[in-house]
PDB file of C-alpha atoms in Angstrom:
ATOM      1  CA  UNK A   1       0.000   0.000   0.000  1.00 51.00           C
ATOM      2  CA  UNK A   2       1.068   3.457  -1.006  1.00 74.00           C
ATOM      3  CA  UNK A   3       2.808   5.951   1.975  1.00 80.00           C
ATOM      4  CA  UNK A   4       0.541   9.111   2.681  1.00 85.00           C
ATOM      5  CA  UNK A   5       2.148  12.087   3.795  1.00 83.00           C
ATOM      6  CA  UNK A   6       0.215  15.320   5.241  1.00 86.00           C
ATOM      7  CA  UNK A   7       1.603  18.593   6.601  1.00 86.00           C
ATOM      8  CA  UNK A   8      -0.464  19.740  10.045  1.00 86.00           C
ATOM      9  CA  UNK A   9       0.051  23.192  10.908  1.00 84.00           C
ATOM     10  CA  UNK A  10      -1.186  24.119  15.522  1.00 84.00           C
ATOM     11  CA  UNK A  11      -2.472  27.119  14.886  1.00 78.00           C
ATOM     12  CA  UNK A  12      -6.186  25.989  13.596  1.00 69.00           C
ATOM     13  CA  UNK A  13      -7.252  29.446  11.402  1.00 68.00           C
ATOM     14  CA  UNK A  14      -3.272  28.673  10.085  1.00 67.00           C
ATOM     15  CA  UNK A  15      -3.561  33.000   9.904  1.00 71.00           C
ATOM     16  CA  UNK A  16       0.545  33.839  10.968  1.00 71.00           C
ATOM     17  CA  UNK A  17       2.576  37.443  10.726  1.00 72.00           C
ATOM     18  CA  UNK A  18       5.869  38.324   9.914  1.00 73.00           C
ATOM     19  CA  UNK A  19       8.643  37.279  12.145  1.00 77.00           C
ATOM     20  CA  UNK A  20       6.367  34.696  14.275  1.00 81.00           C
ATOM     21  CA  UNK A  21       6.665  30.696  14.427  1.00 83.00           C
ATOM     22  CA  UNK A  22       5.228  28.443  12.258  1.00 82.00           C
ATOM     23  CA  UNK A  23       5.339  25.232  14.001  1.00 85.00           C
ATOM     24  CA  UNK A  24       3.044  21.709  13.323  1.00 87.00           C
ATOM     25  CA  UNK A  25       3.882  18.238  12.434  1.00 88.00           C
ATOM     26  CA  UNK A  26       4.542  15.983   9.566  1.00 88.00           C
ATOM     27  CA  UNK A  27       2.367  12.806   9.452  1.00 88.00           C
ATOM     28  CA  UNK A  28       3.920   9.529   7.574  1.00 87.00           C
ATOM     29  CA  UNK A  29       1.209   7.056   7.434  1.00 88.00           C
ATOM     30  CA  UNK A  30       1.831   3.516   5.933  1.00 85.00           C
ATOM     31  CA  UNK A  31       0.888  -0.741   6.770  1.00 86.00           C
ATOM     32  CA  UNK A  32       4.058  -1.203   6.055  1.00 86.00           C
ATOM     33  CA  UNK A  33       7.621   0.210   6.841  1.00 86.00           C
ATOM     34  CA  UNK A  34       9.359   2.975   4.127  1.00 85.00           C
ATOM     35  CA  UNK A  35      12.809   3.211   3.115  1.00 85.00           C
ATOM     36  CA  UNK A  36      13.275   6.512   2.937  1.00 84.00           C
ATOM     37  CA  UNK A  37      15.679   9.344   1.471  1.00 82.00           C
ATOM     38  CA  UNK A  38      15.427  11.851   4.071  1.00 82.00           C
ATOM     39  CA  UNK A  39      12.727  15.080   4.914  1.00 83.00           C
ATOM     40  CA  UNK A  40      12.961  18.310   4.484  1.00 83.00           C
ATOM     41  CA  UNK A  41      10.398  20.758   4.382  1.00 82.00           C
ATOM     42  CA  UNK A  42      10.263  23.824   2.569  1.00 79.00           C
ATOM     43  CA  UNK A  43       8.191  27.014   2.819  1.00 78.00           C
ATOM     44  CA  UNK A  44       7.622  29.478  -0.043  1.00 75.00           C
ATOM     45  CA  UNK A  45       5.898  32.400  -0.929  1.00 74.00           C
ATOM     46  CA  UNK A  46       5.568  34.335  -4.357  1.00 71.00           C
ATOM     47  CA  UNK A  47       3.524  37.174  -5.707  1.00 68.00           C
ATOM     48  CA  UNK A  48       2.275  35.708  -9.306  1.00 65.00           C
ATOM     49  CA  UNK A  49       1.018  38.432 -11.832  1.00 60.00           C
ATOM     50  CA  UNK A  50      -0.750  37.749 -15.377  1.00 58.00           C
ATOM     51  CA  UNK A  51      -2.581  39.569 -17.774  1.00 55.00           C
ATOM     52  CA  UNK A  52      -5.821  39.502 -18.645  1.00 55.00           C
ATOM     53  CA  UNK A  53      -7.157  37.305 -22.168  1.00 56.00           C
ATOM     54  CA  UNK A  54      -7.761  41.301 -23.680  1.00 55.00           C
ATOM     55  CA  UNK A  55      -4.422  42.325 -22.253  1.00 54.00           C
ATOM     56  CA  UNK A  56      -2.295  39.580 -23.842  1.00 53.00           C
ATOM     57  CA  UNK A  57      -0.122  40.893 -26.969  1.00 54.00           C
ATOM     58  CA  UNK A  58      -0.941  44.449 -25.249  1.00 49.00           C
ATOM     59  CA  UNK A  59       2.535  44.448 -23.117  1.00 47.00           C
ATOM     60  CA  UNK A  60       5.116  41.639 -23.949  1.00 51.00           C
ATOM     61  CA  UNK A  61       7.506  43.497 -21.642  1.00 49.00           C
ATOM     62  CA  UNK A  62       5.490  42.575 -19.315  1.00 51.00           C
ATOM     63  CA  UNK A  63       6.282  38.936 -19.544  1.00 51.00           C
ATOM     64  CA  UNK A  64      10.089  39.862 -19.353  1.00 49.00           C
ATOM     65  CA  UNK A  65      10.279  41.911 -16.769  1.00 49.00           C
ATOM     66  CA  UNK A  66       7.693  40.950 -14.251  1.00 55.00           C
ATOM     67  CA  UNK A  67       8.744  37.362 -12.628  1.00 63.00           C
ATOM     68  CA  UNK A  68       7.052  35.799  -9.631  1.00 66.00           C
ATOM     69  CA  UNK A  69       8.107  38.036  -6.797  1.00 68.00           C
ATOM     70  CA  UNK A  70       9.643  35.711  -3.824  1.00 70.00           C
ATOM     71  CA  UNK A  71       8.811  37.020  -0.410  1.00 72.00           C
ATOM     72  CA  UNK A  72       9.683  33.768   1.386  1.00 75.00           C
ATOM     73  CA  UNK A  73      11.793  30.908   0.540  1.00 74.00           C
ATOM     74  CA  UNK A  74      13.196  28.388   3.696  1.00 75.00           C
ATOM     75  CA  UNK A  75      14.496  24.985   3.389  1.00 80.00           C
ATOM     76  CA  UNK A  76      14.691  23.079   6.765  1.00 80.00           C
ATOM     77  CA  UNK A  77      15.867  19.496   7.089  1.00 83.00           C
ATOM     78  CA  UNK A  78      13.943  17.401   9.228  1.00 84.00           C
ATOM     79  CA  UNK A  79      14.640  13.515   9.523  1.00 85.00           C
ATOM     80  CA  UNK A  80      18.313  11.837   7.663  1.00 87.00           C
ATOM     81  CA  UNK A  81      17.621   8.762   5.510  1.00 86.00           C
ATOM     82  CA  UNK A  82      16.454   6.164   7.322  1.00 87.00           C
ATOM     83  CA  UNK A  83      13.128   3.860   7.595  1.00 87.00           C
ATOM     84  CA  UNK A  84       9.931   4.519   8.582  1.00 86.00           C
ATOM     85  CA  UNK A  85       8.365   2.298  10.422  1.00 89.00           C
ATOM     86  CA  UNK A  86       4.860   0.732   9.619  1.00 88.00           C
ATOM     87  CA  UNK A  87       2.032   2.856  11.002  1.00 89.00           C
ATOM     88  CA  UNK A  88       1.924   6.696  11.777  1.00 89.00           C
ATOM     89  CA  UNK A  89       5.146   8.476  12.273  1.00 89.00           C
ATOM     90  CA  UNK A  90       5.202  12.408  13.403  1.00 89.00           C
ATOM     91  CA  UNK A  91       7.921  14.388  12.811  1.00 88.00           C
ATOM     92  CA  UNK A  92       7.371  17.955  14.506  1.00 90.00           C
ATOM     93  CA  UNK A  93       8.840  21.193  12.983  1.00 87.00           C
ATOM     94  CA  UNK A  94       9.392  24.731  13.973  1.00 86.00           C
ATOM     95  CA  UNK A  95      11.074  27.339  12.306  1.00 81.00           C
ATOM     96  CA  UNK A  96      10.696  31.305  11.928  1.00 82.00           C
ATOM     97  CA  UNK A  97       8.773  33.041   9.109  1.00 78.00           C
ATOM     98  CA  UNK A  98      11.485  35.368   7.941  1.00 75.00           C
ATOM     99  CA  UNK A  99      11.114  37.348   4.236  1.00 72.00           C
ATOM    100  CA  UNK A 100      13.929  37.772   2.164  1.00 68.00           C
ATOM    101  CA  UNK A 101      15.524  41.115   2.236  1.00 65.00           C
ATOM    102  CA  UNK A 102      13.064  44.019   2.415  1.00 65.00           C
ATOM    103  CA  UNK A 103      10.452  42.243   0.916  1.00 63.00           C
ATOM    104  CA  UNK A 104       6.961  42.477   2.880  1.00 63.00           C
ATOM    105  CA  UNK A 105       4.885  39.563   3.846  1.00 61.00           C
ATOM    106  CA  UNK A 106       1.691  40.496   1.793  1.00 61.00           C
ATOM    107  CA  UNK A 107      -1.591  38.837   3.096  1.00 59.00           C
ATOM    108  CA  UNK A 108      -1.986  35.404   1.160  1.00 56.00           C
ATOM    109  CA  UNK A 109      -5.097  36.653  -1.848  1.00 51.00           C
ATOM    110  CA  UNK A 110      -6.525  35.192  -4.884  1.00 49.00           C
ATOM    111  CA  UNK A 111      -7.543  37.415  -7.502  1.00 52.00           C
ATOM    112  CA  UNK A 112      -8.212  37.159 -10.981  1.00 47.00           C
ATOM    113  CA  UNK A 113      -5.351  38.710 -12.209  1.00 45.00           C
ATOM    114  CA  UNK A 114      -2.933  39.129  -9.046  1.00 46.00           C
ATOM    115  CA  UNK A 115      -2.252  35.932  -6.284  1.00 49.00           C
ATOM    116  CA  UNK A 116      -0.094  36.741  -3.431  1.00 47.00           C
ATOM    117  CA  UNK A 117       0.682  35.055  -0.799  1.00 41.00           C
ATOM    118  CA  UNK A 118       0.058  40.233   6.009  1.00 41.00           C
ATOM    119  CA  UNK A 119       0.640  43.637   7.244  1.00 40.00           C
ATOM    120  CA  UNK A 120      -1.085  45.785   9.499  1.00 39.00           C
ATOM    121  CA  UNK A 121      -2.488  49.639   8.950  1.00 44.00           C
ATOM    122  CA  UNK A 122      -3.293  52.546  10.699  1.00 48.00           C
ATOM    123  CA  UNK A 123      -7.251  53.491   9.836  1.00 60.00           C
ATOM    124  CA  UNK A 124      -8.514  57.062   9.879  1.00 70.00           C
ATOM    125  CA  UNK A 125     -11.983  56.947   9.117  1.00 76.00           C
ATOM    126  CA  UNK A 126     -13.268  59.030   6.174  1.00 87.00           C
ATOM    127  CA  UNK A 127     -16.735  59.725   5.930  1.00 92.00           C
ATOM    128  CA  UNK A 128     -18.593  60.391   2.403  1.00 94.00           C
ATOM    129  CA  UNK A 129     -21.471  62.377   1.858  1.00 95.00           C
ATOM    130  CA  UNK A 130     -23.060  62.305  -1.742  1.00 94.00           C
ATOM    131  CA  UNK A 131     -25.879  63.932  -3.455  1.00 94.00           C
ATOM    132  CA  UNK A 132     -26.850  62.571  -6.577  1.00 92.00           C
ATOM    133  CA  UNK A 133     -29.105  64.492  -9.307  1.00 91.00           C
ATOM    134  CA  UNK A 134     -29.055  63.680 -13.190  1.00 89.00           C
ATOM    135  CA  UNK A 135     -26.977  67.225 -13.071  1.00 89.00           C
ATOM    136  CA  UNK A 136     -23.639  65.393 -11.031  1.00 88.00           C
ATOM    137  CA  UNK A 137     -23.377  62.095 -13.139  1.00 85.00           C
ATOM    138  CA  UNK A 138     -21.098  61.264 -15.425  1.00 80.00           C
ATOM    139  CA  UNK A 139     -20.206  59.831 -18.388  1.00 74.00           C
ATOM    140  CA  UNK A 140     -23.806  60.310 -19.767  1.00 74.00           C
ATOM    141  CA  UNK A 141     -24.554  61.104 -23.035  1.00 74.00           C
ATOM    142  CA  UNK A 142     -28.380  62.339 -23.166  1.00 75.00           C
ATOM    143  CA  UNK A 143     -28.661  64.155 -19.559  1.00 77.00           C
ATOM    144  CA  UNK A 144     -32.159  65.945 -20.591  1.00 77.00           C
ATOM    145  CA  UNK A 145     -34.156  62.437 -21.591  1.00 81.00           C
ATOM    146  CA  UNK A 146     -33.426  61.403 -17.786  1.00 86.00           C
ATOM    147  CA  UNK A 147     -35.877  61.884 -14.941  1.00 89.00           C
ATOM    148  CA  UNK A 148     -35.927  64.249 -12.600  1.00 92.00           C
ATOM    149  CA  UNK A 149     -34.086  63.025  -9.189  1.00 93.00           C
ATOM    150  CA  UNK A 150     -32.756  63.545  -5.995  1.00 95.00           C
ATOM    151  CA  UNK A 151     -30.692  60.860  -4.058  1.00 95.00           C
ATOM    152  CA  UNK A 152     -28.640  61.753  -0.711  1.00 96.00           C
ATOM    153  CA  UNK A 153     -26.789  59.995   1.921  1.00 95.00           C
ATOM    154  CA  UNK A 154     -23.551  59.381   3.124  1.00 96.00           C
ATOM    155  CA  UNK A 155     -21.170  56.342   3.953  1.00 96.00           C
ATOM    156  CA  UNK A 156     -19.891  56.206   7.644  1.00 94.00           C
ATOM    157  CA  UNK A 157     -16.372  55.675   5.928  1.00 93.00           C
ATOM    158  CA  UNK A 158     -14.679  55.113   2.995  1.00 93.00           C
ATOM    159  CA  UNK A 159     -11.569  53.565   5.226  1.00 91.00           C
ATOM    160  CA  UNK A 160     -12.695  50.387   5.655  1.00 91.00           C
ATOM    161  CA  UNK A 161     -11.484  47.512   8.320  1.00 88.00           C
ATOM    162  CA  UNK A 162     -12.120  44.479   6.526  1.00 90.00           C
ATOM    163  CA  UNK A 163     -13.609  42.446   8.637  1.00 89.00           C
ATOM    164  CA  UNK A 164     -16.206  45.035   9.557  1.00 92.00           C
ATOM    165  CA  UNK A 165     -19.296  45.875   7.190  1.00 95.00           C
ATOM    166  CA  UNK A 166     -19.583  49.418   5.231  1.00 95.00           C
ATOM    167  CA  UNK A 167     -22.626  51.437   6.657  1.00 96.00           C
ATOM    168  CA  UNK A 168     -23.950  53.948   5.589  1.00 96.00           C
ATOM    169  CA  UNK A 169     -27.893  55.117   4.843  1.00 96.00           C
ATOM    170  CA  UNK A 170     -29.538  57.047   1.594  1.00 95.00           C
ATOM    171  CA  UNK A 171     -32.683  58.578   1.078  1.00 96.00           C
ATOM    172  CA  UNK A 172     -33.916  59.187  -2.010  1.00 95.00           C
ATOM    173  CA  UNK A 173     -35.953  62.931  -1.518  1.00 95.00           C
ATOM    174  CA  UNK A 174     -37.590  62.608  -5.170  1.00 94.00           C
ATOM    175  CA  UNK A 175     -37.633  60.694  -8.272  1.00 93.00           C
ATOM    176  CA  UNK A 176     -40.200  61.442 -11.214  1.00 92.00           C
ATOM    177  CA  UNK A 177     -39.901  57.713 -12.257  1.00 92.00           C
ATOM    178  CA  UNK A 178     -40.362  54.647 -10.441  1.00 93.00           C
ATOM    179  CA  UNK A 179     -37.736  53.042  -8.801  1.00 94.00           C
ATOM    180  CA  UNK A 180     -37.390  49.431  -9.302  1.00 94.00           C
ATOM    181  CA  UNK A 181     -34.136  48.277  -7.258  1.00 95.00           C
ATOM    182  CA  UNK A 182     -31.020  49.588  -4.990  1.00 95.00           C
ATOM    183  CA  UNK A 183     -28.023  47.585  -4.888  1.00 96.00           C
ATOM    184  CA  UNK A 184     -24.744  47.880  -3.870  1.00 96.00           C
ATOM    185  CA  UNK A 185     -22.056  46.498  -5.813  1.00 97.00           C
ATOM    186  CA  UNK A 186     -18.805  45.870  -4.608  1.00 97.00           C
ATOM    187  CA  UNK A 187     -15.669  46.264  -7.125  1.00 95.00           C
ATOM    188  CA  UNK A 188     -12.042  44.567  -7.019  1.00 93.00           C
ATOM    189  CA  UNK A 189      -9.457  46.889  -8.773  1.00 91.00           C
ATOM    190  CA  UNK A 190      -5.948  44.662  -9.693  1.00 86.00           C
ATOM    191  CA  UNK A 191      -3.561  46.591 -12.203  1.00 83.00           C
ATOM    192  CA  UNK A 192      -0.260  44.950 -12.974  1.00 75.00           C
ATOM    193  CA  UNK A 193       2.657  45.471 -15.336  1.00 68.00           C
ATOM    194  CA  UNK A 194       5.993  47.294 -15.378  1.00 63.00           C
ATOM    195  CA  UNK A 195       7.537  50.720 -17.245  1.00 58.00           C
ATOM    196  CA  UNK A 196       6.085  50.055 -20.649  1.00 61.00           C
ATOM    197  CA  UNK A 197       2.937  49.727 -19.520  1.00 65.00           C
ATOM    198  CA  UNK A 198      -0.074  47.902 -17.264  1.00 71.00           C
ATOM    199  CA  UNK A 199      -3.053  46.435 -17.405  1.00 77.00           C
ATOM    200  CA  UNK A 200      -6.156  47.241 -15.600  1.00 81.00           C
ATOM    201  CA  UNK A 201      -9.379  44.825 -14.853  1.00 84.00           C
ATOM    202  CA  UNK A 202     -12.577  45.574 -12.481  1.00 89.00           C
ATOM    203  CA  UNK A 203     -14.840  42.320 -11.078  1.00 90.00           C
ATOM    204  CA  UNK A 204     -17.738  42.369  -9.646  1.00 94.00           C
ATOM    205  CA  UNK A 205     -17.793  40.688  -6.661  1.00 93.00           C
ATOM    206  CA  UNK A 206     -20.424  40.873  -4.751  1.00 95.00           C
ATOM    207  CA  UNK A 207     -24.065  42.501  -5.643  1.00 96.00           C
ATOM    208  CA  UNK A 208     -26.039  42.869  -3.028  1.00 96.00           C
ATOM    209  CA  UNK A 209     -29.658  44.336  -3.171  1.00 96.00           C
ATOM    210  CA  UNK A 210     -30.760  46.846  -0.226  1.00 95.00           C
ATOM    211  CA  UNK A 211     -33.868  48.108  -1.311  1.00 94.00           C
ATOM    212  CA  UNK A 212     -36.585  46.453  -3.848  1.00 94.00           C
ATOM    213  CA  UNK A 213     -39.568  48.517  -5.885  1.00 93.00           C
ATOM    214  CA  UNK A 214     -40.339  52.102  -5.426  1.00 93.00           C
ATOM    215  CA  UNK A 215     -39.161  53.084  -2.148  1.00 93.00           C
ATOM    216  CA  UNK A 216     -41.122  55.790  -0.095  1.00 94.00           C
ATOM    217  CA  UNK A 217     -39.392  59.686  -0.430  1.00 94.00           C
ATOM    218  CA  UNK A 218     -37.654  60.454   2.493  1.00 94.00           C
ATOM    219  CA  UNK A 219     -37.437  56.835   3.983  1.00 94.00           C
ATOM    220  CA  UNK A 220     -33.803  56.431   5.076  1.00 95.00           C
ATOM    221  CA  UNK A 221     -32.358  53.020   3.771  1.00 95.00           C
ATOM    222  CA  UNK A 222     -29.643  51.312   5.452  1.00 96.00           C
ATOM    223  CA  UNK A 223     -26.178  50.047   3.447  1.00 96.00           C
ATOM    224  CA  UNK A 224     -24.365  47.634   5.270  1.00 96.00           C
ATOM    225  CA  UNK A 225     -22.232  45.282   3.554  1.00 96.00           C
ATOM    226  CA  UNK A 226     -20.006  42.622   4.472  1.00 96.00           C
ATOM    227  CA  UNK A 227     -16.534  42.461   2.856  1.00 95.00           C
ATOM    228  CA  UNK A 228     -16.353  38.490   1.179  1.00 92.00           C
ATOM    229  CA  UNK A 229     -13.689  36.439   2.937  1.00 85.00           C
ATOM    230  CA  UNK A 230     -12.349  35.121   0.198  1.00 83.00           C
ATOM    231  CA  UNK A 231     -12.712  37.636  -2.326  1.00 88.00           C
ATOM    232  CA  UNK A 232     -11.073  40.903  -0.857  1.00 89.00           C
ATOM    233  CA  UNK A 233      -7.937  41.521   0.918  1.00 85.00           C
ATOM    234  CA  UNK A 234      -6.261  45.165   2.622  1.00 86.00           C
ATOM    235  CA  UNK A 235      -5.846  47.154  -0.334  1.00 86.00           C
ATOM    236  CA  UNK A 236      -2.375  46.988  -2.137  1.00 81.00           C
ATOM    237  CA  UNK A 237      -0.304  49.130  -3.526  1.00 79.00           C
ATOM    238  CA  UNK A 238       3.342  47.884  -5.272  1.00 75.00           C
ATOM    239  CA  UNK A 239       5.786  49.096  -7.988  1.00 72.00           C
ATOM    240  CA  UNK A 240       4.384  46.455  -9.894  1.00 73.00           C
ATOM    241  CA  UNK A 241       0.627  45.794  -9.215  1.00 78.00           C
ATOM    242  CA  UNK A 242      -2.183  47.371  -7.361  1.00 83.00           C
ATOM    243  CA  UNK A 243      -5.784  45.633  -5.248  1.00 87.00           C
ATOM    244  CA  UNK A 244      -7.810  48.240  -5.010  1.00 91.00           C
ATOM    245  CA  UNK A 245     -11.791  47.759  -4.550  1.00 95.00           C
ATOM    246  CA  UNK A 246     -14.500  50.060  -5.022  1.00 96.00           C
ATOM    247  CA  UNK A 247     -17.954  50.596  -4.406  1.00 96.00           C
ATOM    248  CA  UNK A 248     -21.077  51.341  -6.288  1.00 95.00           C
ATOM    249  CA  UNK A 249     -24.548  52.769  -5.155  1.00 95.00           C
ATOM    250  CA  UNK A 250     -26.717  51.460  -8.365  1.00 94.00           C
ATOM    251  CA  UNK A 251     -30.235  52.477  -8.793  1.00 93.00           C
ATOM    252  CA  UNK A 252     -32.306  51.241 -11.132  1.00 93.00           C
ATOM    253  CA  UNK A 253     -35.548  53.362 -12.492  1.00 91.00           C
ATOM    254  CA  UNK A 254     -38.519  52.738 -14.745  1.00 88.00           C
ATOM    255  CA  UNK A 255     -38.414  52.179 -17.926  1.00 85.00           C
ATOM    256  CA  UNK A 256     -34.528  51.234 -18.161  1.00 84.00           C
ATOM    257  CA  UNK A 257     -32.330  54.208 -16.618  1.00 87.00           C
ATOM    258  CA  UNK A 258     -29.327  52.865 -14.534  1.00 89.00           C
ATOM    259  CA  UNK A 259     -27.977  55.443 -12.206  1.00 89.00           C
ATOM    260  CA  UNK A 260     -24.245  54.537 -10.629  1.00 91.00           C
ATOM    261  CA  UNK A 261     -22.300  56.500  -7.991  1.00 93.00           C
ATOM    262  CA  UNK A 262     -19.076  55.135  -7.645  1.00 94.00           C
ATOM    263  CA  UNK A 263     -16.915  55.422  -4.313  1.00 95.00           C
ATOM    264  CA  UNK A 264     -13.075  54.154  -3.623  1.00 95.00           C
ATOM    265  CA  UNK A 265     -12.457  52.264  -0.480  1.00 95.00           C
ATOM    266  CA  UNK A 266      -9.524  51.536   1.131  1.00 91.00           C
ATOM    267  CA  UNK A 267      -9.244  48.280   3.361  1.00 90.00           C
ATOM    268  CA  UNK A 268      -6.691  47.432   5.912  1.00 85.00           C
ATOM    269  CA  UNK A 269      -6.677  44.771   8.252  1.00 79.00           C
ATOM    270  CA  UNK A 270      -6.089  45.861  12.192  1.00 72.00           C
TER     271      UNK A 270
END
C-alpha cells in the first residue's frame, strides 16, 4: 500500500505574521515500513502576476520583466535517511517566518489577475457624503431624456477595516420615475505590469440588493455590507501591481435608466 504524507500546521485558522513561528507536524502514514531518502520541508511564498485574455499581446515586456516576486523561501531538514516504520510516524517542525531582504509579507489573496501570498495599517476613518441628481453624473450622453431626481446619503467611511461591514444610509428625496431596485455592488481593482505599460481589470464581486420597488421619499435606507472572505484583501499598492476595490450605489428606475455613484475604499486589516 502506497505511503501518505500530510503537513499539520497548531495554529487551527493557520492565519501567521511576519517574524512569528510556524510550528506543526509531519504525518507519515503507511501498513508497512518505508525506506526513505530523508525530509525536508520547505516554505515558499511568491507574488504571481498575469494579464488579462484582452491584455495579452498588449505588453510583452510585461512577460520579461515581471517574474514571480519571492517574499519567502526556507528549506529546513527534518529527519536523515532512514526507515519509517509501519504505522503513523510524526515528525514535529518549527522554524521562523522570515522574508527575504526588504520584501513584505503580503496577506496570502486570490484574484483574478494578481495571487499573493500580512501587514497591518493605521485606519482614519473618512466619511462620504453624496448627493446625486441627473446634473452630477457622469459619463452620460443624453442628460435631458433622464428623470428628474434627488438621491442623498452618506457612507460612515470610505476607510474600511475588513472584517467590519460598510454602513452607511440614503434617502432618495424625489424621483419622477419609479424606482425598481437599490443595490450595492462591490468592485475589485488589480492593475499589474511594469515601465512600458499595465493592465487594468474591475470584477464584480459581490451585488447585493438593499432596497426592492419604489421606495417611499424620504425613507432612510440602510447600506451595510459585508466584505467576502475570500474575495477581498487590505488594499495593495506595489511598484508592480495594485488591489484596489470600489464601491457602487446602483439604482435602477422605470423604464430602463441605470444610475451609478461610484466610491473608492480603502481596506486594511487591524
Amino acid at each position: 500500500m502506497a505511503t501518505a504524507l500530510d503537513i499539520k500546521v497548531k495554529r487551527a485558522n493557520k492565519v501567521y505574521h511576519a517574524g512569528e513561528m510556524l510550528s506543526g507536524v509531519v504525518v507519515v502514514s503507511g501498513k508497512d515500513s518505508v525506506q526513505h531518502q530523508g525530509v525536508s520541508l520547505t516554505v515558499e511564498g511568491t507574488v504571481n502576476l498575469q494579464l488579462s485574455a484582452k491584455s495579452v499581446g498588449v505588453f510583452e515586456a510585461f512577460y520579461n520583466s515581471v517574474k514571480p516576486i519571492q517574499i519567502i523561501n526556507s528549506t529546513i531538514e527534518m529527519v536523515k535517511p532512514g526507515k519509517f516504520p509501519s504505522g503513523k510516524t510524526e515528525i514535529p517542525f518549527e522554524f521562523p517566518l522570515h522574508v527575504k531582504g526588504n520584501r513584505v509579507l503580503y496577506e496570502t489573496y486570490h484574484g483574478v489577475f494578481v495571487n499573493i501570498q500580512p501587514q497591518k495599517r493605521k485606519l482614519t476613518p473618512s466619511p462620504v457624503a453624496f448627493t446625486v441628481t441627473p446634473e452630477t453624473l457622469q459619463n452620460v450622453k443624453e442628460r435631458a431624456l433622464l428623470p428628474k431626481f434627488l438621491i442623498r446619503g452618506h457612507l460612515n467611511s470610505t476607510n474600511c477595516v475588513i472584517t467590519q461591514p460598510l454602513t452607511g444610509e440614503l434617502v432618495v428625496e424625489s424621483s419622477e420615475a419609479a424606482i425598481k431596485s437599490i443595490e450595492l455592488q462591490l468592485v475589485r481593482v488589480e492593475t499589474c505590469g511594469c515601465a512600458e505599460g499595465y493592465a487594468r481589470d474591475a470584477t464584480e464581486i459581490q451585488n447585493i440588493q438593499i432596497a426592492d420597488g419604489d421606495v417611499c421619499r424620504g425613507l432612510s435606507v440602510p447600506i451595510y455590507m459585508v466584505f467576502p472572505r475570500l474575495f477581498t484583501c487590505p488594499t495593495l499598492e506595489t511598484t508592480n501591481f495594485k488591489v484596489e476595490f470600489e464601491v457602487n450605489i446602483v439604482v435602477l428606475l422605470h423604464p430602463e435608466h441605470l444610475i451609478t455613484e461610484n466610491f473608492p475604499l480603502k481596506l486594511c486589516r487591524m
